[in-house]
Amino acid sequence: NAGVTQTPKFQVLKTGQSMTLQCAQDMNHNSMYWYRQDPGMGLRLIYYSASEGTTDKGEVPNGYNVSRLNKREFSLRLESAAPSQTSVYFCASSPSRTSGKETQYFGPGTRLLVL
Amino acid sequence: AQKITQTQPGMFVQEKEAVTLDCTYDTSDPSYGLFWYKQPSSGEMIFLIYQGSYDQQNATEGRYSLNFQKARKSANLVISASQLGDSAMYFCAMREVGFNDYKLSFGAGTTVTVRA
């Protein structure tokens, strides 16, 4: 049981390049999320997918696109990378709300450096 | 407006002592949940403890307890008997009501360093 996996672990891009961050979960969770973590700012939600087939913007969606490929996979795409997108990116998943106590389960993160 | 405020950027604590990490939140929703996560230097996010807005008792999980003061909108984490392995960044987060989603808002975090 791998939980939430992310690839790649680390990436260096030049300004203007594009790339896709991959995320997969094997817990049969309905909801998936992408966050970015910057020093002194905690985690900020970029996009989320409440269920397969739906995606919605979070707090900081500009410069990103997402695809919920199936129930397991949720990818984040940077079409034209900018230095301001240098960050650590976390993918997370959670089951449907039942008791409300359900936590989100996080992947190991992807460190992205945009030069 | 910031929903979660953690005012302590960094704290030092002696091994075996207790430490309290502050968290205040802002919401007009009567139904919400509060979470604490630990992020060690390796980077993963580890769930520690949960408190629901309607829970009558403060949550406890082993050495972690949550001092929930609803009227003050405060959800402080208490770590008892600190261990060297408790050195990490700690994040407070809040879930507000959503029909089918489960968004969390995070604070900026508090770095805890445990001294031997």
CSV table of C-alpha atoms in Angstrom, one decimal, chain B residues 3 5 12 20 24 28 35 37 41 45-46 48 51 54-55 60 72 83-85 92 97 102-103 105-106 114-116:
chain,number,residue,atom,x,y,z
B,3,LYS,CA,-8.1,32.0,8.4
B,5,THR,CA,-2.8,32.3,12.5
B,12,PHE,CA,13.0,25.8,21.7
B,20,THR,CA,2.4,24.5,23.6
B,24,THR,CA,-6.1,30.9,16.3
B,28,SER,CA,-18.2,32.2,10.7
B,35,PHE,CA,-6.1,19.6,12.4
B,37,TYR,CA,0.2,18.2,11.1
B,41,SER,CA,13.1,17.8,8.0
B,45,MET,CA,3.3,15.8,6.3
B,46,ILE,CA,2.1,13.6,9.2
B,48,LEU,CA,-1.3,14.3,14.5
B,51,GLN,CA,-10.8,18.5,16.9
B,54,TYR,CA,-19.0,20.3,18.1
B,55,ASP,CA,-16.7,18.0,20.1
B,60,THR,CA,-5.9,13.7,22.8
B,72,ARG,CA,-11.6,32.4,21.8
B,83,GLN,CA,11.5,13.9,22.5
B,84,LEU,CA,14.3,14.8,20.1
B,85,GLY,CA,12.2,13.3,17.3
B,92,CYS,CA,-2.4,24.0,12.2
B,97,VAL,CA,-18.0,23.0,5.6
B,102,TYR,CA,-12.7,18.8,2.0
B,103,LYS,CA,-10.5,21.9,1.6
B,105,SER,CA,-6.6,26.2,5.2
B,106,PHE,CA,-3.1,26.1,6.7
B,114,VAL,CA,14.0,20.0,21.1
B,115,ARG,CA,17.2,20.4,23.0
B,116,ALA,CA,18.9,17.4,24.8
